[in-house]
Short mmCIF file of C-alpha atoms and ligand atoms in Angstrom, two decimals:
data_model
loop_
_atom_site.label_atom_id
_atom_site.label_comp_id
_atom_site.label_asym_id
_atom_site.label_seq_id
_atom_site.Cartn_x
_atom_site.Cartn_y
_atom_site.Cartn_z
CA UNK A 1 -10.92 -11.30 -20.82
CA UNK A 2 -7.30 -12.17 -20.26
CA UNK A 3 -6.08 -15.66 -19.11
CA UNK A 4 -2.49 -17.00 -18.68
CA UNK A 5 -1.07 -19.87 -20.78
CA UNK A 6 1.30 -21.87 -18.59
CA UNK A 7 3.45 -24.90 -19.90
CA UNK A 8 4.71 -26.35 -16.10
CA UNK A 9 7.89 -28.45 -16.05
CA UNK A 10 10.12 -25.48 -16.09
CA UNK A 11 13.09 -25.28 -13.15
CA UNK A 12 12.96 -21.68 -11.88
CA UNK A 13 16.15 -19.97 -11.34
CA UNK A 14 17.16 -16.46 -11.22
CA UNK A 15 15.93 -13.23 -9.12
CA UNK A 16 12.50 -11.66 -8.71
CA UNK A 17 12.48 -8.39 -7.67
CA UNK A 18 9.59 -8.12 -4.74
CA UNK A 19 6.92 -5.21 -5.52
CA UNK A 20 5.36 -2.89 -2.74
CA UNK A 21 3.11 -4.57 -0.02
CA UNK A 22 -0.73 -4.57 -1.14
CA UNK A 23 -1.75 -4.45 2.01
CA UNK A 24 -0.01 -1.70 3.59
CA UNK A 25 -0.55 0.86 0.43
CA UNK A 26 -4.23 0.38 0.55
CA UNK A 27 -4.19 1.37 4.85
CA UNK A 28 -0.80 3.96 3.54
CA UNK A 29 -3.21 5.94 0.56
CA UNK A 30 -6.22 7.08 2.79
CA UNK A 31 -3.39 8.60 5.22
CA UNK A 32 -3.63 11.47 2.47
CA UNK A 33 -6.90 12.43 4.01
CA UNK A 34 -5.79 13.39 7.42
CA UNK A 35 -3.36 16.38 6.30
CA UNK A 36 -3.41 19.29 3.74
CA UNK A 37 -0.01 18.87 2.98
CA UNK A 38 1.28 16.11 -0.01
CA UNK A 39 2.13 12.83 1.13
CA UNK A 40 3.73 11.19 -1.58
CA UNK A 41 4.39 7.36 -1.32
CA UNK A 42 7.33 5.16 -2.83
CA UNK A 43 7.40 1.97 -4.03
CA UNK A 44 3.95 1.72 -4.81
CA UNK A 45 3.11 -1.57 -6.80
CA UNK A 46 1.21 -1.07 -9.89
CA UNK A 47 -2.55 -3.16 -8.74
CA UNK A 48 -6.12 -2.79 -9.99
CA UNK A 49 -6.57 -2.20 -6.62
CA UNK A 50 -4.31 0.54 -5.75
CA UNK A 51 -5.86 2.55 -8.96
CA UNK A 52 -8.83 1.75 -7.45
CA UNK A 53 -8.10 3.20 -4.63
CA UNK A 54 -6.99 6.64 -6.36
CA UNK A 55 -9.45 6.37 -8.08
CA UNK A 56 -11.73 6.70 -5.22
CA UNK A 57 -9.19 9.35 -3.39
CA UNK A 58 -10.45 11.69 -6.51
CA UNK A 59 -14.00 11.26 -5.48
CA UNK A 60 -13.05 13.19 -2.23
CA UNK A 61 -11.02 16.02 -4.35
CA UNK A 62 -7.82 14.65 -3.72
CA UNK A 63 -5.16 15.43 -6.46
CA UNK A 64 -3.60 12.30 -7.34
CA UNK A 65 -0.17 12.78 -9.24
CA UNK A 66 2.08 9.83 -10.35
CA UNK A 67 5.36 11.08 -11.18
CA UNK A 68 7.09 9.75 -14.03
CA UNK A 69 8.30 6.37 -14.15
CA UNK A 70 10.03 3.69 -16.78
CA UNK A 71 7.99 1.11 -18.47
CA UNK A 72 10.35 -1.39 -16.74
CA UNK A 73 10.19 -0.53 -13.55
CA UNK A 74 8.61 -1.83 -10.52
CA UNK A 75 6.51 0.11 -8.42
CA UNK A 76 5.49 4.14 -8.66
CA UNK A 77 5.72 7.41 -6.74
CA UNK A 78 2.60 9.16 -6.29
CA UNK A 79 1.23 12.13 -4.23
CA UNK A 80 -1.75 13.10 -3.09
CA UNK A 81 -2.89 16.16 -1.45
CA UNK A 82 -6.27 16.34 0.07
CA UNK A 83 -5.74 20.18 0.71
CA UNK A 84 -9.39 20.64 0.03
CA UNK A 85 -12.38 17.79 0.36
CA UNK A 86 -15.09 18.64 -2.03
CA UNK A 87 -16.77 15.14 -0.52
CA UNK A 88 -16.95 12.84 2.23
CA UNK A 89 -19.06 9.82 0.25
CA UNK A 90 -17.73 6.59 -0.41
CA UNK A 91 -20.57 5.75 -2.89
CA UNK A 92 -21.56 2.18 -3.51
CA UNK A 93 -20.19 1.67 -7.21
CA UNK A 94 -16.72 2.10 -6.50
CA UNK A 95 -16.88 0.28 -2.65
CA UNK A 96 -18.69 -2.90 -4.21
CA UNK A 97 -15.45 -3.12 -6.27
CA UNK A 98 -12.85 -3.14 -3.49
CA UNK A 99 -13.96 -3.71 0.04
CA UNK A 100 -10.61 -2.13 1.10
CA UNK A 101 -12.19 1.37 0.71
CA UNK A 102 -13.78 1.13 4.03
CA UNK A 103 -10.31 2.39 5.18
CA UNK A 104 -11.72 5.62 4.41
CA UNK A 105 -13.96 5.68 7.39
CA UNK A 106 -11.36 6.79 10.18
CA UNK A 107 -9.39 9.48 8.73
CA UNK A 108 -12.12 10.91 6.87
CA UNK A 109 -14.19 11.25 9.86
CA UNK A 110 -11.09 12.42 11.42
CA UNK A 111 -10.45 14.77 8.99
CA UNK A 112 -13.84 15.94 7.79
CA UNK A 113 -16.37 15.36 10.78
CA UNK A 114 -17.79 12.95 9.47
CA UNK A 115 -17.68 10.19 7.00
CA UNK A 116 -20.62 8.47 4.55
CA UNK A 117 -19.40 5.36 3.30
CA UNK A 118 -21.16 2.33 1.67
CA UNK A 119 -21.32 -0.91 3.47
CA UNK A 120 -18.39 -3.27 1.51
CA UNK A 121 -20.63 -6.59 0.60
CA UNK A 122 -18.76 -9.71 1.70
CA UNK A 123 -15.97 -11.47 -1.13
CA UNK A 124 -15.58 -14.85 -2.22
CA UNK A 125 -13.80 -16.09 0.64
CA UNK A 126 -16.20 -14.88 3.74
CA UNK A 127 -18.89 -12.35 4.67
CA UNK A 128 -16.23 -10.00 5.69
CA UNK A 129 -18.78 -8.05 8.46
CA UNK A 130 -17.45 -4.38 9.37
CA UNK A 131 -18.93 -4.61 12.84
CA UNK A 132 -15.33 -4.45 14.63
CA UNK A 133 -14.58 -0.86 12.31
CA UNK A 134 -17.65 0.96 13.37
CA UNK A 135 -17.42 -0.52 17.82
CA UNK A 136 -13.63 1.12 17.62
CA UNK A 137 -14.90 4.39 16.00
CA UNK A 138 -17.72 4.25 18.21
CA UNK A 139 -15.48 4.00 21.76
CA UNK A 140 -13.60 6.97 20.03
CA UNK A 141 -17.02 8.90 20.46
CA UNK A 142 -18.26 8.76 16.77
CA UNK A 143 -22.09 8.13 16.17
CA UNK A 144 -22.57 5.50 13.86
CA UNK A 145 -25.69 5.43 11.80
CA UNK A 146 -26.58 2.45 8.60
CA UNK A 147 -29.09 3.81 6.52
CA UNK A 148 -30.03 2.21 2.40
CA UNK A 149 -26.48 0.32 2.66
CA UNK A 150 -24.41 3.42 4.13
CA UNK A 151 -22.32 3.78 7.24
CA UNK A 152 -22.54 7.27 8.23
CA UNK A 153 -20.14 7.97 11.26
CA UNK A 154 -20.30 11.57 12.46
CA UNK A 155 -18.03 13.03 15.58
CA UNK A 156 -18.92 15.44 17.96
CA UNK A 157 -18.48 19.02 16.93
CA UNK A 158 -14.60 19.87 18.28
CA UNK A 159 -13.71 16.26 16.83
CA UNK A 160 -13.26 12.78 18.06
CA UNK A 161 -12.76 12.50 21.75
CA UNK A 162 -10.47 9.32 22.09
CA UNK A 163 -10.96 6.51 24.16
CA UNK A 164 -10.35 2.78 24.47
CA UNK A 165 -11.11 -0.56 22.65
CA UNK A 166 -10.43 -3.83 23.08
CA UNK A 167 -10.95 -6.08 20.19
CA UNK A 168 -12.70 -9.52 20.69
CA UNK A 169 -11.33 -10.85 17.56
CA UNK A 170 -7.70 -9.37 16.09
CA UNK A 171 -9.22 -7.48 12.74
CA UNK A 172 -6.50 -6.02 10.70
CA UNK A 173 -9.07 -3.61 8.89
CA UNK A 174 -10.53 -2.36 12.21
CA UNK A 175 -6.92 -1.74 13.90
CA UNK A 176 -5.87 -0.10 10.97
CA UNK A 177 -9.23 2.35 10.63
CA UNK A 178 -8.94 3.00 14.32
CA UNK A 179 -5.63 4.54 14.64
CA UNK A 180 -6.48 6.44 11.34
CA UNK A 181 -9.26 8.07 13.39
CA UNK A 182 -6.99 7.92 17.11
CA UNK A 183 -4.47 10.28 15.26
CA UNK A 184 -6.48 13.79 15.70
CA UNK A 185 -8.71 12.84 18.28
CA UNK A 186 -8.47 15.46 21.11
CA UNK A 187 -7.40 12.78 23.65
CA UNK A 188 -5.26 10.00 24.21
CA UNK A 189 -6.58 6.41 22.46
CA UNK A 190 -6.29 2.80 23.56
CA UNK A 191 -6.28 -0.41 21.31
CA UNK A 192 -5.60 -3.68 23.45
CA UNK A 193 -5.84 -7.12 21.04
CA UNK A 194 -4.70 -4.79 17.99
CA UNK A 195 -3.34 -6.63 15.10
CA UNK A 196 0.44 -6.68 15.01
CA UNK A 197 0.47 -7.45 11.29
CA UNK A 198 3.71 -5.98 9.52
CA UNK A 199 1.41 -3.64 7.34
CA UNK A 200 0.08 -1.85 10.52
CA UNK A 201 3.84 -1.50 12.05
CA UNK A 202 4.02 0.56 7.96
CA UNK A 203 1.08 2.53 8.83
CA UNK A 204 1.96 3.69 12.29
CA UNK A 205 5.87 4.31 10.62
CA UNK A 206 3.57 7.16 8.50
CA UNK A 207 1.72 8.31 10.86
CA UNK A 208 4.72 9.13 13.39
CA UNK A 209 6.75 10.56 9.87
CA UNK A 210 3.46 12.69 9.90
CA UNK A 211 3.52 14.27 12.89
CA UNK A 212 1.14 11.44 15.25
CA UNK A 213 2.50 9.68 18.73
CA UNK A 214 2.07 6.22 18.65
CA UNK A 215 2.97 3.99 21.80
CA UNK A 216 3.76 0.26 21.33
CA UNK A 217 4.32 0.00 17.86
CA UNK A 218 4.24 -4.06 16.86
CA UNK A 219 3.05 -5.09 19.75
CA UNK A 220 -0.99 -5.83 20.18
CA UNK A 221 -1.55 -2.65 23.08
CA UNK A 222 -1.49 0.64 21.21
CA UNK A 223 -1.65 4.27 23.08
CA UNK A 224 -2.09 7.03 20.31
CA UNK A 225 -1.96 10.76 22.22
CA UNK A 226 -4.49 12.66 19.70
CA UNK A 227 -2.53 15.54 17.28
CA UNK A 228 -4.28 18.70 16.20
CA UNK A 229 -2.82 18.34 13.19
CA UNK A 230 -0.80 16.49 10.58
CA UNK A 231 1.90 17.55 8.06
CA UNK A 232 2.66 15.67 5.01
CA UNK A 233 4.92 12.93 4.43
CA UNK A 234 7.36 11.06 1.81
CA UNK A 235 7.54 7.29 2.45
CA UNK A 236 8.17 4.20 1.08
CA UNK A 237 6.00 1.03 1.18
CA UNK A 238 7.36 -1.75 2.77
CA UNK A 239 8.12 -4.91 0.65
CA UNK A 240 4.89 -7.80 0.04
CA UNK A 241 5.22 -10.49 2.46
CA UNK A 242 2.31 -12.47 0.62
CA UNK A 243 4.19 -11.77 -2.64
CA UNK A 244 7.35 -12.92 -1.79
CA UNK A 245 6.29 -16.26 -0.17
CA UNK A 246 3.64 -16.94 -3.13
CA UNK A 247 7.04 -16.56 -5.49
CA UNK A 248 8.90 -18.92 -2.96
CA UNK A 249 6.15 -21.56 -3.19
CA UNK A 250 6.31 -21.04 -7.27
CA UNK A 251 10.52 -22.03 -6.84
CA UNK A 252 9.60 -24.82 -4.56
CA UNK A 253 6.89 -26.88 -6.35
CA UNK A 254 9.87 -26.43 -9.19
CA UNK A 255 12.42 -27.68 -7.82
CA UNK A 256 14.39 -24.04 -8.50
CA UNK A 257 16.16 -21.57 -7.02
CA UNK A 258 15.38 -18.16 -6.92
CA UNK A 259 16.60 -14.84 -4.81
CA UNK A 260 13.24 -12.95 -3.73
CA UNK A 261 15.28 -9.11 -3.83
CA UNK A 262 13.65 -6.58 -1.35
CA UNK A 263 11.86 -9.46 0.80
CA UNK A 264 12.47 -8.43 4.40
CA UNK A 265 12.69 -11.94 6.29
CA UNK A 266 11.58 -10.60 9.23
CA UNK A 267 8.14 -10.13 7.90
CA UNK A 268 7.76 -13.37 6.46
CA UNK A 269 9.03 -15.58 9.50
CA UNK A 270 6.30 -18.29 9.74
CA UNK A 271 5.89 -18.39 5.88
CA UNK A 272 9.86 -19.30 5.96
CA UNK A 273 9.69 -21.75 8.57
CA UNK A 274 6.87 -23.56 7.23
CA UNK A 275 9.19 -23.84 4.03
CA UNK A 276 11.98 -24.91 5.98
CA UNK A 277 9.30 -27.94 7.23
CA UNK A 278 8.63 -28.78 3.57
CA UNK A 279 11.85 -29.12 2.88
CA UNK A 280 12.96 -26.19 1.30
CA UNK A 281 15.89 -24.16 1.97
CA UNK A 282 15.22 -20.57 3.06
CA UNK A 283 18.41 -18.28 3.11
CA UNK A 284 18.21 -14.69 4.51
CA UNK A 285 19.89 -11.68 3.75
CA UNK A 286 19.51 -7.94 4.72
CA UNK A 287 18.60 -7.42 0.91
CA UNK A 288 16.11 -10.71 0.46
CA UNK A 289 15.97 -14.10 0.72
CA UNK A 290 17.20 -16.97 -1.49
CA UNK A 291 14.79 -19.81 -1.66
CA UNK A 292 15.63 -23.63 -2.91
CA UNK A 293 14.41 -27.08 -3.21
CA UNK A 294 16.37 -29.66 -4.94
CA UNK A 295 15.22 -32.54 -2.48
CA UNK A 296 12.01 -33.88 -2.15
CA UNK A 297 8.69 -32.06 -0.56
CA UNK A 298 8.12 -33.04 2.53
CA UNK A 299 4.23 -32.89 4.06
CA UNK A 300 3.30 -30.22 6.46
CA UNK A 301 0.98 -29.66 9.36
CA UNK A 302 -0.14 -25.57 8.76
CA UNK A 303 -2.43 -23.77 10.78
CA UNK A 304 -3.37 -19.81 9.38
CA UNK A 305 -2.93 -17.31 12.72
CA UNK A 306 -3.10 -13.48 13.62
CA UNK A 307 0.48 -12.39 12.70
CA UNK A 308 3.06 -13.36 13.63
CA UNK A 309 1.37 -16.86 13.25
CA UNK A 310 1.45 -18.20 9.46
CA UNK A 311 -0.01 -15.88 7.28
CA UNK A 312 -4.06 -16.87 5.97
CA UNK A 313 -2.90 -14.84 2.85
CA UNK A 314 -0.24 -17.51 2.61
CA UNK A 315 -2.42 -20.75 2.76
CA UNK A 316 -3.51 -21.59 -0.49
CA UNK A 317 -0.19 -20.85 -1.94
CA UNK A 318 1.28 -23.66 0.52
CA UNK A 319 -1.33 -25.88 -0.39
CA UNK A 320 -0.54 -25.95 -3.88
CA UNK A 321 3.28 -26.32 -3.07
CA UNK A 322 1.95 -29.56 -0.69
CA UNK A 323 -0.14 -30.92 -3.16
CA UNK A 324 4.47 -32.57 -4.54
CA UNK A 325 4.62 -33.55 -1.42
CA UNK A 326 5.35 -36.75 -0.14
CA UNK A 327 3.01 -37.53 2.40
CA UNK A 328 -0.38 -36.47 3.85
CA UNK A 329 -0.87 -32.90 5.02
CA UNK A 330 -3.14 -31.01 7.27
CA UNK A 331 -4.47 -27.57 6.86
CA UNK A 332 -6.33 -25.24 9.41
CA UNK A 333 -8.12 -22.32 7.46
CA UNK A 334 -8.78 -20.42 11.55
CA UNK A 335 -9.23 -16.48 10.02
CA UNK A 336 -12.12 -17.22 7.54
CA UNK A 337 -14.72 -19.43 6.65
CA UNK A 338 -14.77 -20.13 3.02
CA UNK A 339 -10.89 -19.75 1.99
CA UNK A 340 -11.34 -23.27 -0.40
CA UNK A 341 -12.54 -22.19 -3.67
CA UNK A 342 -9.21 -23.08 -5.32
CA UNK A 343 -9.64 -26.68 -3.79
CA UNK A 344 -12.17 -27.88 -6.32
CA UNK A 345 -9.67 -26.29 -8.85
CA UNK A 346 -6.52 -27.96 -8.22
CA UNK A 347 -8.59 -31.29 -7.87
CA UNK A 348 -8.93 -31.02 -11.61
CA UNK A 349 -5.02 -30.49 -11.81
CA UNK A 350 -4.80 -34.12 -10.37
CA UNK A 351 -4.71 -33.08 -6.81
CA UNK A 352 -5.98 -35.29 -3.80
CA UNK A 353 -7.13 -32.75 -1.30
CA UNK A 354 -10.54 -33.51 1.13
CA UNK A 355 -11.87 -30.84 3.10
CA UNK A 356 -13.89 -31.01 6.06
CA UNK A 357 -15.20 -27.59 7.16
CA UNK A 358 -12.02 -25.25 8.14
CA UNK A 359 -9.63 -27.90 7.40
CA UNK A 360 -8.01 -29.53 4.50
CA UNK A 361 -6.53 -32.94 4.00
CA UNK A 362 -3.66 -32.77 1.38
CA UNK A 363 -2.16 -36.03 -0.12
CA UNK A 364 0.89 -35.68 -1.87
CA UNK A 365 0.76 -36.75 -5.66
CA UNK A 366 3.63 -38.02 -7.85
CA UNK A 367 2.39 -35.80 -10.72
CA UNK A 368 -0.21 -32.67 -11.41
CA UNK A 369 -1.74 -32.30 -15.16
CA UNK A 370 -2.27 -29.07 -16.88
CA UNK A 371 -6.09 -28.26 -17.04
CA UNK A 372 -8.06 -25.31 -18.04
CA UNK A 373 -8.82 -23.93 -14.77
CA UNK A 374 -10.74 -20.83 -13.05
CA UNK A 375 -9.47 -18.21 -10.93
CA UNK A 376 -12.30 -17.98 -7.96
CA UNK A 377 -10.55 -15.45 -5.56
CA UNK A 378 -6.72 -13.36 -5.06
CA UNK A 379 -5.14 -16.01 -3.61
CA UNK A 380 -6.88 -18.84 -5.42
CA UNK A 381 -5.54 -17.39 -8.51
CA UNK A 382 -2.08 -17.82 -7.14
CA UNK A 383 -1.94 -21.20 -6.18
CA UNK A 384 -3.22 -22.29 -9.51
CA UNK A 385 -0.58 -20.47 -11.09
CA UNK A 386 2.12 -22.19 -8.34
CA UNK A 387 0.39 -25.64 -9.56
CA UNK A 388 0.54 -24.87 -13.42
CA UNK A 389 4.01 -24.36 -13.26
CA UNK A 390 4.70 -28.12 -12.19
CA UNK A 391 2.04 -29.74 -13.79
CA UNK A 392 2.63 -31.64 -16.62
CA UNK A 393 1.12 -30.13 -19.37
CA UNK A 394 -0.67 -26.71 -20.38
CA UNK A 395 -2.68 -25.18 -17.96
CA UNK A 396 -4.92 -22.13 -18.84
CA UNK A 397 -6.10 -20.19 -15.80
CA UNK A 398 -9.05 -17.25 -16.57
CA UNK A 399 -10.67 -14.52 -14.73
CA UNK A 400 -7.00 -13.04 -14.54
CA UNK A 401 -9.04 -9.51 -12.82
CA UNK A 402 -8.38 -11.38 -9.55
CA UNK A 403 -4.63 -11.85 -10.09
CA UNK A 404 -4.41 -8.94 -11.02
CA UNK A 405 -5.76 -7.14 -7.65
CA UNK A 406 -2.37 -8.54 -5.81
CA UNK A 407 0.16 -9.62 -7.83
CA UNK A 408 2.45 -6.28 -9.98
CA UNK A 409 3.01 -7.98 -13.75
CA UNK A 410 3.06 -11.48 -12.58
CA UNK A 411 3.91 -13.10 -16.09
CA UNK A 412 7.06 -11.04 -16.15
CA UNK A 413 8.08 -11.68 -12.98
CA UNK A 414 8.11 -15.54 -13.64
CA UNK A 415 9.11 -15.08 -17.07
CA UNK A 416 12.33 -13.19 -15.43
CA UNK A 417 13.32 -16.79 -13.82
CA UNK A 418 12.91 -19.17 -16.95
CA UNK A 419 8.97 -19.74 -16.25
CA UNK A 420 7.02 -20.55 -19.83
CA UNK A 421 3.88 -18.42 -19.32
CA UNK A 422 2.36 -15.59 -21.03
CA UNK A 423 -0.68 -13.52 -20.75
CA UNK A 424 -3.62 -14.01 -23.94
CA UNK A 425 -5.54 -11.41 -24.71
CA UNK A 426 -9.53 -12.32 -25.74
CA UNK A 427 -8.94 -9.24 -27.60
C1 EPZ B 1 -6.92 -7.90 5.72
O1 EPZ B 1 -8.31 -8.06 5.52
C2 EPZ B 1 -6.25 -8.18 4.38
N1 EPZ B 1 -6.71 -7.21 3.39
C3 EPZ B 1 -6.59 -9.61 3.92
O2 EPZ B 1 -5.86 -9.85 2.73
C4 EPZ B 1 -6.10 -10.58 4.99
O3 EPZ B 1 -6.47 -11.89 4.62
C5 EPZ B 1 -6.73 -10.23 6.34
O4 EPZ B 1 -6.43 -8.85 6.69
C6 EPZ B 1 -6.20 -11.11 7.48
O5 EPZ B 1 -4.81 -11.00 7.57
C7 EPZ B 1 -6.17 -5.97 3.38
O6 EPZ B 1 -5.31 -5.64 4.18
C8 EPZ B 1 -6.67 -5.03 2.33
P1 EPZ B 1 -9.55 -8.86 9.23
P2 EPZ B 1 -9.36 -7.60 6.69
O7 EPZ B 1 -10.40 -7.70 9.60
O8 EPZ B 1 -8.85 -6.40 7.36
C9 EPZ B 1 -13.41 -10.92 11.05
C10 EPZ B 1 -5.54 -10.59 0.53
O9 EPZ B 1 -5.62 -11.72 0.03
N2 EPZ B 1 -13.91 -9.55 11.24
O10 EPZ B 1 -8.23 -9.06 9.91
O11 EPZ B 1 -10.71 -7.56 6.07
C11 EPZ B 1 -13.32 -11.31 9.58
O12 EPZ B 1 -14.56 -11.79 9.11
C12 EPZ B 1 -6.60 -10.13 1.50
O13 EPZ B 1 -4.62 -9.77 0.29
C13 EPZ B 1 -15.09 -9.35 11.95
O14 EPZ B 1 -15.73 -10.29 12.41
O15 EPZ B 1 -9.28 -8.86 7.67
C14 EPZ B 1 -12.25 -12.36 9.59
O16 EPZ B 1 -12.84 -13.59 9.95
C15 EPZ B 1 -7.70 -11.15 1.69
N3 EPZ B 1 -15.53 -8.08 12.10
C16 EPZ B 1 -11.31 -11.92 10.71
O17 EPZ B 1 -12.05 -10.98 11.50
C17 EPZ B 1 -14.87 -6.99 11.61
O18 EPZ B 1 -15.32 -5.84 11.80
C18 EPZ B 1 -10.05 -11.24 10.22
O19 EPZ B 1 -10.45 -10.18 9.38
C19 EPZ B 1 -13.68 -7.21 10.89
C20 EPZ B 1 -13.20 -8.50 10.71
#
């Protein structure tokens, strides 16, 4: 298996060019299903997880086809046509590998009828239940049945009535499933308490390029008037929020300066004020932001929220940045219940964290050593990387299959700003 060799110490200067949101391509892909037209997407970041995701779209007889790109470049351009399905099962051996692939459920039931998909098992960082998903679909007027690990969700014959939900908890995954099914419903659909996260505004921005009326986009009450049909669509992914503030953290704990190109600000607005707290200067343009530190780190009191509060995706990233700080900090974990695992890691950097159920105690430390550590989860992964790359020392981090999931060519991208790390095969 891979792992990353990375000699910290190293001022980071120069410009990262920011890859294609994660998040919004795999909620963007399964769009494919609820047309017979292409829908080809831009700016697609090359993941494990969005080949994952094709891979599973080819499962369903959708033609994936990735049109010609430079070794250098960022990002792809893919379409997929879903003119005919040949199934509608999600079968467990490709769902157990990426949880995301319950975003099949709406527009496939949508779409086909009816939908057969196996129940995603929980991740590293919670039990990640589904129960929110299948309450939406079921106010829509889908029957929901869970049989030998399967959700089977079936809709009348005619197709999906419509109707109204109102989330108890904001679920990003649920919202995002829901209006995939609201869009060819025969009636007019209500989501009150919908997540406003950026990645949905990019998923109603398809849907509306594909022919679907969408009230109250970005804000948390949604109306969707139910199409009979969609056409295709060309559109591009919206920059990674999470990627661009995990690079900013990486210029921080370095003491560098680096221009994050493509990052919209907007997005990222509680990541860059919690920055601005630490003591690092955030500047935006319409093109990206420029992020540097050349003063000390000051300590931070950060509490994860439903967007547009600070970003869980974003927390152990900060962490690691806090652990230079000067000063105590406290963290408040509030979205899910085990997002630590990379505490027990950084400890072994040198780092003086306590944690006490949902929240972390971070005291800043003068220096952090290299170590050979593990990556436990996406985000983990990161901040161990953010940490190698002050610590004095070597650090080795393994179980690179979770960086890879998020983060487009990671080593390159540092290596673009003066960072000494590089990628070791087991071979
Ligand atoms: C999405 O996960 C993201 N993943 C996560 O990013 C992100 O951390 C999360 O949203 C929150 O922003 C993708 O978009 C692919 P939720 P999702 O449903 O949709 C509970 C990363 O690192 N809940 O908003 O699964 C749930 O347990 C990943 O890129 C229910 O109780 O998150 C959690 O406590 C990690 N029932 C809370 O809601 C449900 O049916 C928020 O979960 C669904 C969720």
């Amino acid at each position: 298996m891979d792992k990353l060799v990375i000699r910290g110490g190293k001022r980071l200067e120069g410009t990262i060019p920011v890859s294609g949101a994660k998040n919004a391509a795999l909620t963007l892909i399964p769009c494919a299903l609820l047309t017979e037209e292409p829908m080809t997407l831009r700016n697609l970041p090359r993941l494990a997880d969005i080949d994952g995701f094709q891979h599973l779209m080819g499962q369903f007889g959708v033609s994936v086809s990735i049109q010609g790109q430079r070794s250098e470049d960022f990002g792809r351009v893919v379409t997929y046509e879903a003119s005919r399905m040949t199934s509608t099962v999600a079968p467990y051996d490709l769902v157990r590998k990426m949880r995301a692939s319950i975003l099949v459920l709406g527009p496939m039931l949508a779409r086909a009828g009816e939908a057969t998909v196996s129940m995603p098992g929980g991740c590293a960082i919670g039990n990640r239940p589904i129960d929110l998903h299948l309450k939406a679909l079921e106010a829509f007027g889908a029957t929901i049945e869970l049989a030998q690990g399967y959700v089977r969700a079936i809709a009348p014959d005619g197709g999906l009535p419509g109707g109204e939900f109102d989330f108890p908890v904001v679920s990003v995954g649920a919202t995002e499933n829901a209006l995939m099914a609201a869009v060819l419903a025969n009636g007019t659909s209500r989501l009150f308490n919908a997540a406003r996260e950026p990645e949905i505004v990019d998923l109603c921005n398809l849907l509306v390029a594909m022919g679907a009326e969408i009230e109250g986009i970005g804000t948390s009450d949604l109306i969707i008037h139910g199409a009979k049909r969609l056409n295709g669509a060309t559109y591009k992914v919206m920059p990674d929020r999470i990627e661009a503030g995990s690079y900013a953290c990486a210029a921080a704990i370095t003491g560098g300066e680096v221009r994050l190109e493509g990052a919209k600000a907007g997005d990222m607005a509680a990541t860059n004020h919690a920055l601005r707290n630490i003591g690092v200067e955030v500047e935006e343009d319409a093109k990206g932001i420029t992020v540097r530190a050349d003063g000390p780190l000051r300590p931070a009191n950060l509490t994860t929220a439903p967007y547009p509060g600070l970003a869980t995706d974003m927390q152990a990233q900060l962490m690691a940045l806090l652990c230079k700080a000067q000063g105590t900090s406290v963290l408040k974990e509030t979205i899910f219940e085990n997002r630590y695992m990379h505490v027990p890691e950084l400890g072994r950097m040198g780092a003086n964290i306590t944690t006490e159920g949902r929240t972390a105690i971070v005291t800043g430390v003068d220096e952090l050593h290299g170590a050979e550590v593990m990556a436990t989860d996406l985000r983990a992964s990161m901040s161990l990387v953010i940490a190698g790359l002050a610590a004095e020392g070597e650090t080795t981090v393994r179980r690179l299959y979770h960086l890879d999931r998020g983060y487009e060519r990671l080593e390159e991208k540092l290596q673009l700003v003066g960072a000494d790390i590089e990628r070791i095969g087991d071979g």
